[in-house]
Amino acid sequence: MKVLVIGGDGYCGWATALHLANRGHQVGILDSLVRRHWDNELQISTLTPIASIQQRIQRWKDLTGKAIDLFIGDICNYDFLLKSLLTFQPDAIVHFGEQRSAPFSMIDREHAVLTQSNNVIGNLNILYAIKENFPDCHLVKLGTMGEYGTPNIDIEEGYITIEHNGRKDTLPYPKQPGSFYHLSKVHDSHNIHFACRVWGLRATDLNQGVVYGVLTDETGMDELLINRLDYDGVYGTALNRFCIQAAVGHPLTVYGSGGQTRAFLDIRDTVRCVELAIEKPADPGEFRVFNQFTEMFNVGDLAKQVQKASESMGLKVEIQHIENPRVEKEEHYFNAKNTNLLDLGLQPHLLSDSLLDSLLNFATKYKHRADLNEIMPRVKWK
Ligand code: NAD
Ligand code: USQ
């Protein structure tokens, strides 16, 4: 299958592009490289040293003989997007190409507007390009579990059946996201759902949980293929941050009481889930939603797990509860369904097996690159 990975220079996109290429798909990467620009602007850097996208792709070709097409540009530029799609002729588009940090979107008005315009307009351009030129192309879009928020009932996969005043319907599950970034994903989901209903497009929304780890079969093949690993207060996510904090001897930064429960998955499962979704496409007119995660943890328990695993490596780790910079519930019910991907054959990696090989070993190897000033969170929700 010809698969275009939009955002293929990023954390999830790079690993996925290589995985799909390894599995025999013909892969193209489209990326504006804006994430590298935002890193420069914020003066932050990935813990792992990442090569340029051109070097990465060349190394992959040298090692495997498999070529990956490269399109550098912004999907908010419709002419560029269309030209790239007409050149590549995709059967499936995997769309990772968005501004994905909640704290970044909460810095100020400018960053909220940047996040929502980049994400919503880019996604809308893709929908129009598919409708006009590739109506059979399957869109696999990265959404987020954070679209649902933390309701006091079980979270279903995209839809919920409701009985109201004696009538019954299956409707989109209510959304209560926790940042302007998470809201942008809700807006995307609505736009995609509309395009499926009205134009008959086929799409899968992958409501992904927090991703952890840095190692996949492909990115582990060579130092030049190494993936990014963010640990700073804007782009670093909970578990990745905790492991790097453990490696550099910084207390683990649990926000507030630490009772916030989230859904998590290993990056090795991210790449497999995308593969499963493209290999069994949604039907024309279908807006399919999969909750893409494997386990649920609260952040306080995660910190304890990292502390225990670190001790087995001889690291002494402290846990610090710091004032929560976000406005979010710290003690709440959270129980989400995730059977759709398991039914398609996903065999999850478990955190208890991944902490050392996919995280703590890397964190220790590259700890000399960490800037300790970037660890504490600086962005507040109000
Ligand atoms: P990332 O920042 O590492 O990668 C995103 C990539 O998209 C970057 O290379 C960036 O340059 C590119 N990009 C952004 N806007 C673009 C545009 N307008 N045109 C072209 N390219 C553009 O992010 P990531 O962690 O790989 O996340 C990828 C996707 O997965 C995002 O949509 C994110 O919302 C979703 N997701 C991520 C996580 C996670 O824990 N990392 C969890 C759930 C969902
Ligand atoms: N948290 C801490 N300490 C930290 C960092 C985070 O306690 O040092 C807490 C946060 O307060 C929050 C939880 O951990 O309650 C998750 O925060 P996060 O930064 O790991 O994740 P989040 O902001 O939700 O965003 C990340 C990705 C985003 C993706 C989302 C999936 O950046 O792209 O959409 O995870 S989900 O959380 O399921 O919506």
Short mmCIF file of C-alpha atoms and ligand atoms in Angstrom, two decimals:
data_model
loop_
_atom_site.label_atom_id
_atom_site.label_comp_id
_atom_site.label_asym_id
_atom_site.label_seq_id
_atom_site.Cartn_x
_atom_site.Cartn_y
_atom_site.Cartn_z
CA MET A 1 0.00 0.00 0.00
CA LYS A 2 1.19 3.58 -0.64
CA VAL A 3 1.08 5.35 2.72
CA LEU A 4 1.85 9.03 3.26
CA VAL A 5 2.91 9.77 6.84
CA ILE A 6 2.23 13.42 7.59
CA GLY A 7 4.36 14.55 10.55
CA GLY A 8 6.83 11.78 9.71
CA ASP A 9 9.80 13.69 11.20
CA GLY A 10 8.16 13.69 14.65
CA TYR A 11 8.21 11.25 17.58
CA CYS A 12 5.31 8.99 16.60
CA GLY A 13 5.55 9.68 12.86
CA TRP A 14 9.22 8.74 12.39
CA ALA A 15 8.83 5.43 14.21
CA THR A 16 5.64 4.68 12.26
CA ALA A 17 7.10 5.57 8.86
CA LEU A 18 10.01 3.17 9.37
CA HIS A 19 7.78 0.43 10.75
CA LEU A 20 5.40 0.63 7.78
CA ALA A 21 8.32 0.68 5.33
CA ASN A 22 9.78 -2.38 7.05
CA ARG A 23 6.46 -4.17 6.70
CA GLY A 24 6.52 -3.72 2.94
CA HIS A 25 4.43 -0.57 2.47
CA GLN A 26 5.64 2.13 0.11
CA VAL A 27 6.07 5.10 2.42
CA GLY A 28 6.29 8.84 1.90
CA ILE A 29 6.99 11.39 4.65
CA LEU A 30 5.50 14.87 4.57
CA ASP A 31 6.62 17.30 7.25
CA SER A 32 7.15 21.06 7.55
CA LEU A 33 9.91 20.52 10.16
CA VAL A 34 8.10 23.15 12.25
CA ARG A 35 8.59 21.09 15.41
CA ARG A 36 12.37 21.54 15.09
CA HIS A 37 11.68 25.27 14.70
CA TRP A 38 9.47 25.39 17.82
CA ASP A 39 12.20 23.56 19.78
CA ASN A 40 14.67 26.24 18.70
CA GLU A 41 12.27 29.03 19.64
CA LEU A 42 11.64 27.54 23.09
CA GLN A 43 15.37 26.73 23.44
CA ILE A 44 14.67 23.09 24.20
CA SER A 45 16.07 19.95 22.67
CA THR A 46 15.36 16.23 22.55
CA LEU A 47 17.48 14.17 24.97
CA THR A 48 18.51 11.88 22.13
CA PRO A 49 20.50 13.49 19.28
CA ILE A 50 18.32 13.29 16.16
CA ALA A 51 19.75 13.53 12.65
CA SER A 52 18.24 15.68 9.90
CA ILE A 53 15.30 14.10 8.07
CA GLN A 54 17.40 13.79 4.90
CA GLN A 55 20.19 11.95 6.77
CA ARG A 56 17.67 9.71 8.50
CA ILE A 57 16.03 8.68 5.24
CA GLN A 58 19.38 8.15 3.49
CA ARG A 59 20.61 5.94 6.35
CA TRP A 60 17.41 3.90 6.21
CA LYS A 61 17.89 3.37 2.48
CA ASP A 62 21.54 2.38 2.93
CA LEU A 63 20.61 -0.16 5.60
CA THR A 64 17.48 -1.68 4.05
CA GLY A 65 17.47 -0.74 0.37
CA LYS A 66 14.02 0.81 0.90
CA ALA A 67 13.49 4.37 -0.35
CA ILE A 68 11.16 6.81 1.46
CA ASP A 69 9.84 9.79 -0.54
CA LEU A 70 10.17 13.15 1.21
CA PHE A 71 7.90 16.20 0.91
CA ILE A 72 8.94 19.20 3.01
CA GLY A 73 6.22 21.79 3.51
CA ASP A 74 3.20 22.91 5.48
CA ILE A 75 -0.19 21.19 5.11
CA CYS A 76 -1.84 24.55 5.84
CA ASN A 77 -0.52 25.52 2.37
CA TYR A 78 -3.15 23.82 0.20
CA ASP A 79 -1.19 24.14 -3.08
CA PHE A 80 1.81 22.38 -1.54
CA LEU A 81 -0.35 19.68 0.02
CA LEU A 82 -2.21 18.97 -3.20
CA LYS A 83 0.96 18.89 -5.29
CA SER A 84 2.56 16.42 -2.86
CA LEU A 85 -0.52 14.16 -2.86
CA LEU A 86 -0.79 14.23 -6.66
CA THR A 87 2.88 13.23 -6.90
CA PHE A 88 2.68 10.48 -4.28
CA GLN A 89 -0.84 9.10 -5.01
CA PRO A 90 -1.52 7.66 -1.52
CA ASP A 91 -3.88 4.76 -0.73
CA ALA A 92 -3.78 5.84 2.92
CA ILE A 93 -2.76 9.01 4.74
CA VAL A 94 -1.59 8.76 8.35
CA HIS A 95 -1.90 12.23 9.85
CA PHE A 96 0.41 12.98 12.80
CA GLY A 97 1.30 16.50 11.61
CA GLU A 98 -0.02 18.76 14.35
CA GLN A 99 1.14 20.93 17.26
CA ARG A 100 0.74 18.36 20.01
CA SER A 101 1.70 19.92 23.33
CA ALA A 102 -1.00 20.97 25.79
CA PRO A 103 1.34 23.35 27.69
CA PHE A 104 2.49 24.97 24.38
CA SER A 105 -1.16 25.70 23.54
CA MET A 106 -1.67 27.32 26.97
CA ILE A 107 1.37 29.69 26.89
CA ASP A 108 -0.68 32.66 25.69
CA ARG A 109 -3.25 33.74 23.08
CA GLU A 110 -0.70 33.55 20.28
CA HIS A 111 0.19 29.91 21.01
CA ALA A 112 -3.46 28.91 21.41
CA VAL A 113 -4.29 30.48 18.03
CA LEU A 114 -1.20 28.95 16.43
CA THR A 115 -2.14 25.49 17.74
CA GLN A 116 -5.75 25.62 16.66
CA SER A 117 -5.12 27.19 13.26
CA ASN A 118 -2.23 24.83 12.45
CA ASN A 119 -4.17 21.75 13.51
CA VAL A 120 -7.70 22.53 12.37
CA ILE A 121 -6.81 24.14 9.02
CA GLY A 122 -4.19 21.50 8.18
CA ASN A 123 -6.67 18.72 8.85
CA LEU A 124 -9.43 20.48 6.91
CA ASN A 125 -7.08 20.88 3.92
CA ILE A 126 -6.41 17.14 4.00
CA LEU A 127 -10.15 16.42 4.01
CA TYR A 128 -10.70 18.66 0.97
CA ALA A 129 -7.71 17.20 -0.88
CA ILE A 130 -9.04 13.67 -0.30
CA LYS A 131 -12.58 14.63 -1.34
CA GLU A 132 -11.49 16.36 -4.55
CA ASN A 133 -8.80 13.94 -5.73
CA PHE A 134 -8.60 10.68 -3.77
CA PRO A 135 -12.13 9.87 -2.55
CA ASP A 136 -11.17 6.26 -1.82
CA CYS A 137 -8.07 7.15 0.23
CA HIS A 138 -8.31 6.09 3.90
CA LEU A 139 -7.47 8.83 6.41
CA VAL A 140 -5.94 7.57 9.63
CA LYS A 141 -5.91 10.56 11.95
CA LEU A 142 -4.20 10.80 15.32
CA GLY A 143 -6.69 12.01 17.88
CA THR A 144 -6.22 11.80 21.62
CA MET A 145 -7.79 10.16 24.67
CA GLY A 146 -7.79 13.65 26.18
CA GLU A 147 -10.69 14.58 23.88
CA TYR A 148 -12.97 12.78 26.34
CA GLY A 149 -11.62 14.43 29.48
CA THR A 150 -12.35 12.62 32.73
CA PRO A 151 -16.12 11.92 32.88
CA ASN A 152 -17.62 10.10 35.83
CA ILE A 153 -18.83 7.25 33.58
CA ASP A 154 -17.01 4.66 31.43
CA ILE A 155 -15.44 6.02 28.24
CA GLU A 156 -16.60 4.20 25.11
CA GLU A 157 -14.80 4.13 21.75
CA GLY A 158 -16.06 7.26 20.03
CA TYR A 159 -19.80 6.69 20.39
CA ILE A 160 -22.31 6.13 23.19
CA THR A 161 -25.85 4.77 23.01
CA ILE A 162 -28.23 7.01 24.92
CA GLU A 163 -31.90 6.56 25.83
CA HIS A 164 -33.68 9.87 26.32
CA ASN A 165 -37.39 10.46 26.85
CA GLY A 166 -38.19 6.99 25.55
CA ARG A 167 -36.06 7.28 22.38
CA LYS A 168 -32.65 5.77 21.73
CA ASP A 169 -29.69 6.77 19.54
CA THR A 170 -25.95 6.12 19.18
CA LEU A 171 -24.18 9.48 19.26
CA PRO A 172 -20.63 10.84 19.42
CA TYR A 173 -19.32 10.44 22.97
CA PRO A 174 -19.37 13.79 24.87
CA LYS A 175 -16.05 15.66 24.89
CA GLN A 176 -14.58 17.68 27.78
CA PRO A 177 -10.95 18.32 26.79
CA GLY A 178 -8.43 19.93 29.13
CA SER A 179 -6.43 22.38 26.97
CA PHE A 180 -6.65 24.41 23.75
CA TYR A 181 -4.50 21.69 22.16
CA HIS A 182 -6.89 18.91 23.21
CA LEU A 183 -9.77 21.08 21.97
CA SER A 184 -8.13 21.30 18.54
CA LYS A 185 -8.37 17.51 18.31
CA VAL A 186 -12.08 17.64 19.15
CA HIS A 187 -12.60 20.18 16.36
CA ASP A 188 -10.69 17.87 13.97
CA SER A 189 -12.84 14.89 14.96
CA HIS A 190 -16.02 16.84 14.26
CA ASN A 191 -14.72 17.95 10.85
CA ILE A 192 -13.70 14.42 9.89
CA HIS A 193 -17.01 12.96 11.06
CA PHE A 194 -18.86 15.54 8.97
CA ALA A 195 -16.73 14.76 5.88
CA CYS A 196 -17.50 11.05 6.25
CA ARG A 197 -21.23 11.65 6.70
CA VAL A 198 -21.61 14.21 3.92
CA TRP A 199 -18.94 13.29 1.34
CA GLY A 200 -18.64 9.56 2.07
CA LEU A 201 -14.94 9.70 3.01
CA ARG A 202 -13.45 6.80 4.97
CA ALA A 203 -11.57 7.66 8.16
CA THR A 204 -10.23 6.22 11.38
CA ASP A 205 -9.67 8.47 14.39
CA LEU A 206 -7.05 6.95 16.69
CA ASN A 207 -7.70 8.39 20.12
CA GLN A 208 -4.24 7.77 21.43
CA GLY A 209 -3.18 7.88 25.07
CA VAL A 210 0.17 9.22 26.33
CA VAL A 211 3.00 7.50 24.43
CA TYR A 212 6.18 6.37 26.20
CA GLY A 213 9.49 4.85 25.17
CA VAL A 214 11.94 5.58 22.43
CA LEU A 215 12.88 2.19 21.05
CA THR A 216 11.27 0.39 18.11
CA ASP A 217 12.75 -2.43 16.02
CA GLU A 218 13.56 0.01 13.24
CA THR A 219 14.76 3.11 15.12
CA GLY A 220 17.04 0.84 17.16
CA MET A 221 18.85 -0.36 14.02
CA ASP A 222 21.32 2.52 13.88
CA GLU A 223 22.29 5.65 15.85
CA LEU A 224 21.29 7.85 12.89
CA LEU A 225 17.74 6.43 13.04
CA ILE A 226 17.27 7.25 16.73
CA ASN A 227 13.94 8.83 17.66
CA ARG A 228 13.37 12.04 19.62
CA LEU A 229 12.80 11.85 23.38
CA ASP A 230 11.38 15.03 24.91
CA TYR A 231 11.80 15.72 28.62
CA ASP A 232 11.26 19.50 28.96
CA GLY A 233 8.24 21.08 30.67
CA VAL A 234 6.49 21.89 27.39
CA TYR A 235 6.92 18.84 25.14
CA GLY A 236 8.00 16.13 27.61
CA THR A 237 5.19 13.77 28.59
CA ALA A 238 4.72 12.30 32.05
CA LEU A 239 6.43 8.92 31.92
CA ASN A 240 9.25 9.89 29.55
CA ARG A 241 9.94 12.87 31.81
CA PHE A 242 9.98 10.76 34.98
CA CYS A 243 12.56 8.34 33.50
CA ILE A 244 14.87 11.15 32.39
CA GLN A 245 14.45 12.90 35.74
CA ALA A 246 15.43 9.64 37.44
CA ALA A 247 18.52 9.33 35.23
CA VAL A 248 19.74 12.90 35.90
CA GLY A 249 19.00 12.79 39.64
CA HIS A 250 16.10 15.29 39.58
CA PRO A 251 13.12 14.54 41.87
CA LEU A 252 10.17 13.17 39.88
CA THR A 253 7.73 16.01 39.22
CA VAL A 254 4.26 14.72 40.14
CA TYR A 255 1.77 17.55 39.61
CA GLY A 256 -0.58 18.00 42.58
CA SER A 257 -1.77 14.88 44.41
CA GLY A 258 -0.88 12.63 41.45
CA GLY A 259 -4.32 10.99 41.29
CA GLN A 260 -4.73 12.03 37.63
CA THR A 261 -5.37 8.80 35.70
CA ARG A 262 -4.48 8.61 32.02
CA ALA A 263 -4.26 5.97 29.31
CA PHE A 264 -0.75 4.98 28.14
CA LEU A 265 0.99 2.93 25.45
CA ASP A 266 4.48 1.97 24.37
CA ILE A 267 5.64 3.55 21.09
CA ARG A 268 6.07 -0.01 19.76
CA ASP A 269 2.30 -0.35 20.08
CA THR A 270 1.68 3.04 18.42
CA VAL A 271 3.36 1.83 15.22
CA ARG A 272 1.54 -1.51 15.33
CA CYS A 273 -1.87 0.11 15.90
CA VAL A 274 -1.41 2.35 12.86
CA GLU A 275 -0.42 -0.67 10.81
CA LEU A 276 -3.56 -2.53 11.96
CA ALA A 277 -5.75 0.47 11.11
CA ILE A 278 -4.41 0.92 7.58
CA GLU A 279 -4.51 -2.77 6.77
CA LYS A 280 -8.22 -2.97 7.58
CA PRO A 281 -9.58 0.37 6.32
CA ALA A 282 -12.83 2.00 7.38
CA ASP A 283 -15.71 1.62 4.91
CA PRO A 284 -16.72 4.52 2.64
CA GLY A 285 -18.77 6.94 4.75
CA GLU A 286 -17.55 5.38 8.00
CA PHE A 287 -15.97 7.47 10.76
CA ARG A 288 -14.35 4.76 12.84
CA VAL A 289 -12.94 5.55 16.29
CA PHE A 290 -10.39 3.41 18.13
CA ASN A 291 -9.14 4.18 21.62
CA GLN A 292 -5.42 3.57 21.19
CA PHE A 293 -3.86 2.68 24.53
CA THR A 294 -2.91 -0.45 26.40
CA GLU A 295 -2.88 0.38 30.15
CA MET A 296 -4.23 3.02 32.56
CA PHE A 297 -2.21 4.49 35.43
CA ASN A 298 -2.38 7.46 37.72
CA VAL A 299 0.71 9.68 37.63
CA GLY A 300 1.52 9.08 41.31
CA ASP A 301 1.69 5.31 40.74
CA LEU A 302 3.75 5.85 37.58
CA ALA A 303 6.30 7.80 39.57
CA LYS A 304 6.50 4.95 42.10
CA GLN A 305 7.04 2.42 39.29
CA VAL A 306 9.85 4.53 37.84
CA GLN A 307 11.38 4.90 41.31
CA LYS A 308 11.36 1.12 41.82
CA ALA A 309 12.80 0.31 38.37
CA SER A 310 15.48 2.98 38.83
CA GLU A 311 16.50 1.53 42.17
CA SER A 312 17.13 -1.81 40.46
CA MET A 313 19.72 0.07 38.34
CA GLY A 314 21.32 1.60 41.41
CA LEU A 315 19.70 5.05 41.00
CA LYS A 316 18.36 6.81 44.09
CA VAL A 317 15.15 8.61 43.13
CA GLU A 318 12.94 11.04 45.07
CA ILE A 319 9.32 11.81 44.27
CA GLN A 320 8.20 15.43 44.67
CA HIS A 321 4.58 16.59 44.58
CA ILE A 322 4.72 20.08 43.09
CA GLU A 323 1.96 22.64 42.67
CA ASN A 324 -0.14 21.59 39.67
CA PRO A 325 0.35 24.15 36.84
CA ARG A 326 -2.76 22.80 35.09
CA VAL A 327 -6.43 23.02 35.90
CA GLU A 328 -7.52 19.38 35.97
CA LYS A 329 -9.18 16.91 38.36
CA GLU A 330 -6.63 15.21 40.59
CA GLU A 331 -8.93 12.53 42.02
CA HIS A 332 -11.48 11.13 39.59
CA TYR A 333 -13.06 8.09 37.99
CA PHE A 334 -11.40 6.93 34.74
CA ASN A 335 -12.28 3.75 32.91
CA ALA A 336 -11.91 3.66 29.13
CA LYS A 337 -12.64 0.88 26.63
CA ASN A 338 -9.93 -0.22 24.20
CA THR A 339 -11.17 -3.43 22.61
CA ASN A 340 -11.27 -2.40 18.92
CA LEU A 341 -7.51 -2.59 18.36
CA LEU A 342 -7.15 -5.71 20.52
CA ASP A 343 -9.83 -7.34 18.34
CA LEU A 344 -7.75 -6.49 15.26
CA GLY A 345 -4.81 -8.38 16.80
CA LEU A 346 -2.82 -5.88 18.89
CA GLN A 347 -0.56 -7.64 21.40
CA PRO A 348 0.32 -4.97 23.94
CA HIS A 349 3.74 -4.30 25.41
CA LEU A 350 3.40 -3.78 29.14
CA LEU A 351 5.04 -0.94 31.02
CA SER A 352 6.52 -3.35 33.55
CA ASP A 353 8.52 -4.95 30.69
CA SER A 354 9.45 -1.70 28.90
CA LEU A 355 10.70 0.67 31.58
CA LEU A 356 14.29 -0.46 31.44
CA ASP A 357 14.99 -1.30 27.78
CA SER A 358 12.91 1.37 26.06
CA LEU A 359 13.38 4.21 28.54
CA LEU A 360 15.73 4.11 31.52
CA ASN A 361 18.64 2.68 29.52
CA PHE A 362 18.31 5.48 26.93
CA ALA A 363 17.79 8.12 29.60
CA THR A 364 21.01 7.04 31.32
CA LYS A 365 22.99 6.83 28.09
CA TYR A 366 22.13 10.38 27.00
CA LYS A 367 21.72 12.09 30.40
CA HIS A 368 24.76 14.32 29.72
CA ARG A 369 22.62 16.13 27.10
CA ALA A 370 19.88 17.12 29.58
CA ASP A 371 19.42 20.78 30.48
CA LEU A 372 18.26 20.68 34.10
CA ASN A 373 16.77 24.20 33.79
CA GLU A 374 14.14 22.87 31.38
CA ILE A 375 12.67 20.26 33.71
CA MET A 376 10.31 22.26 35.93
CA PRO A 377 7.01 23.27 34.27
CA ARG A 378 6.71 26.99 33.44
CA VAL A 379 3.35 27.17 31.67
CA LYS A 380 0.30 27.68 33.90
CA TRP A 381 -3.32 27.17 32.85
CA LYS A 382 -4.35 30.41 34.60
P1 NAD B 1 5.81 15.67 17.29
O1 NAD B 1 5.76 17.11 17.62
O2 NAD B 1 7.01 14.90 17.69
O3 NAD B 1 5.60 15.47 15.70
C1 NAD B 1 4.67 16.18 14.95
C2 NAD B 1 5.28 16.42 13.58
O4 NAD B 1 4.33 17.10 12.75
C3 NAD B 1 6.53 17.30 13.64
O5 NAD B 1 7.60 16.71 12.94
C4 NAD B 1 6.07 18.61 12.98
O6 NAD B 1 7.13 19.27 12.29
C5 NAD B 1 4.97 18.14 12.05
N1 NAD B 1 3.96 19.18 11.77
C6 NAD B 1 3.24 19.92 12.67
N2 NAD B 1 2.43 20.78 12.02
C7 NAD B 1 2.62 20.57 10.69
C8 NAD B 1 2.07 21.15 9.52
N3 NAD B 1 1.18 22.15 9.59
N4 NAD B 1 2.47 20.69 8.31
C9 NAD B 1 3.39 19.68 8.23
N5 NAD B 1 3.96 19.11 9.31
C10 NAD B 1 3.56 19.54 10.53
O7 NAD B 1 4.49 15.00 17.89
P2 NAD B 1 4.18 13.46 18.21
O8 NAD B 1 4.41 13.23 19.64
O9 NAD B 1 4.84 12.59 17.22
O10 NAD B 1 2.61 13.44 17.96
C11 NAD B 1 2.11 13.10 16.68
C12 NAD B 1 0.59 13.08 16.70
O11 NAD B 1 0.13 12.13 17.64
C13 NAD B 1 -0.03 14.42 17.10
O12 NAD B 1 -1.16 14.65 16.30
C14 NAD B 1 -0.43 14.21 18.53
O13 NAD B 1 -1.54 15.00 18.84
C15 NAD B 1 -0.75 12.73 18.57
N6 NAD B 1 -0.55 12.13 19.89
C16 NAD B 1 0.70 12.13 20.48
C17 NAD B 1 0.87 11.56 21.73
C18 NAD B 1 2.18 11.53 22.45
O14 NAD B 1 2.23 11.10 23.62
N7 NAD B 1 3.28 11.95 21.84
C19 NAD B 1 -0.24 10.98 22.38
C20 NAD B 1 -1.49 11.01 21.75
C21 NAD B 1 -1.63 11.59 20.51
N1 USQ B 2 2.06 15.31 34.67
C1 USQ B 2 2.71 15.25 35.88
N2 USQ B 2 4.04 15.54 35.90
C2 USQ B 2 4.75 15.86 34.78
C3 USQ B 2 4.07 15.90 33.54
C4 USQ B 2 2.72 15.62 33.52
O1 USQ B 2 2.12 14.95 36.91
O2 USQ B 2 5.96 16.12 34.89
C5 USQ B 2 0.62 14.98 34.61
C6 USQ B 2 -0.25 16.07 33.97
O3 USQ B 2 -0.68 17.01 34.92
C7 USQ B 2 -1.38 15.25 33.39
C8 USQ B 2 -0.75 13.91 33.04
O4 USQ B 2 0.49 13.86 33.76
O5 USQ B 2 -2.35 15.01 34.38
C9 USQ B 2 -0.46 13.76 31.56
O6 USQ B 2 0.32 14.85 31.11
P1 USQ B 2 1.29 14.71 29.85
O7 USQ B 2 2.06 15.97 29.71
O8 USQ B 2 2.04 13.43 29.92
O9 USQ B 2 0.23 14.49 28.68
P2 USQ B 2 -0.77 15.49 27.96
O10 USQ B 2 -0.53 16.90 28.29
O11 USQ B 2 -2.16 14.97 28.17
O12 USQ B 2 -0.37 15.31 26.43
C10 USQ B 2 0.27 14.14 25.90
C11 USQ B 2 0.74 14.49 24.51
C12 USQ B 2 -0.46 14.82 23.64
C13 USQ B 2 -1.45 13.66 23.70
C14 USQ B 2 -1.83 13.30 25.13
C15 USQ B 2 -2.62 12.02 25.21
O13 USQ B 2 1.64 15.60 24.55
O14 USQ B 2 -0.04 15.03 22.30
O15 USQ B 2 -2.61 14.01 22.99
O16 USQ B 2 -0.63 13.05 25.87
S1 USQ B 2 -3.87 12.09 26.45
O17 USQ B 2 -3.26 12.53 27.71
O18 USQ B 2 -4.46 10.79 26.56
O19 USQ B 2 -4.83 13.08 25.98
#
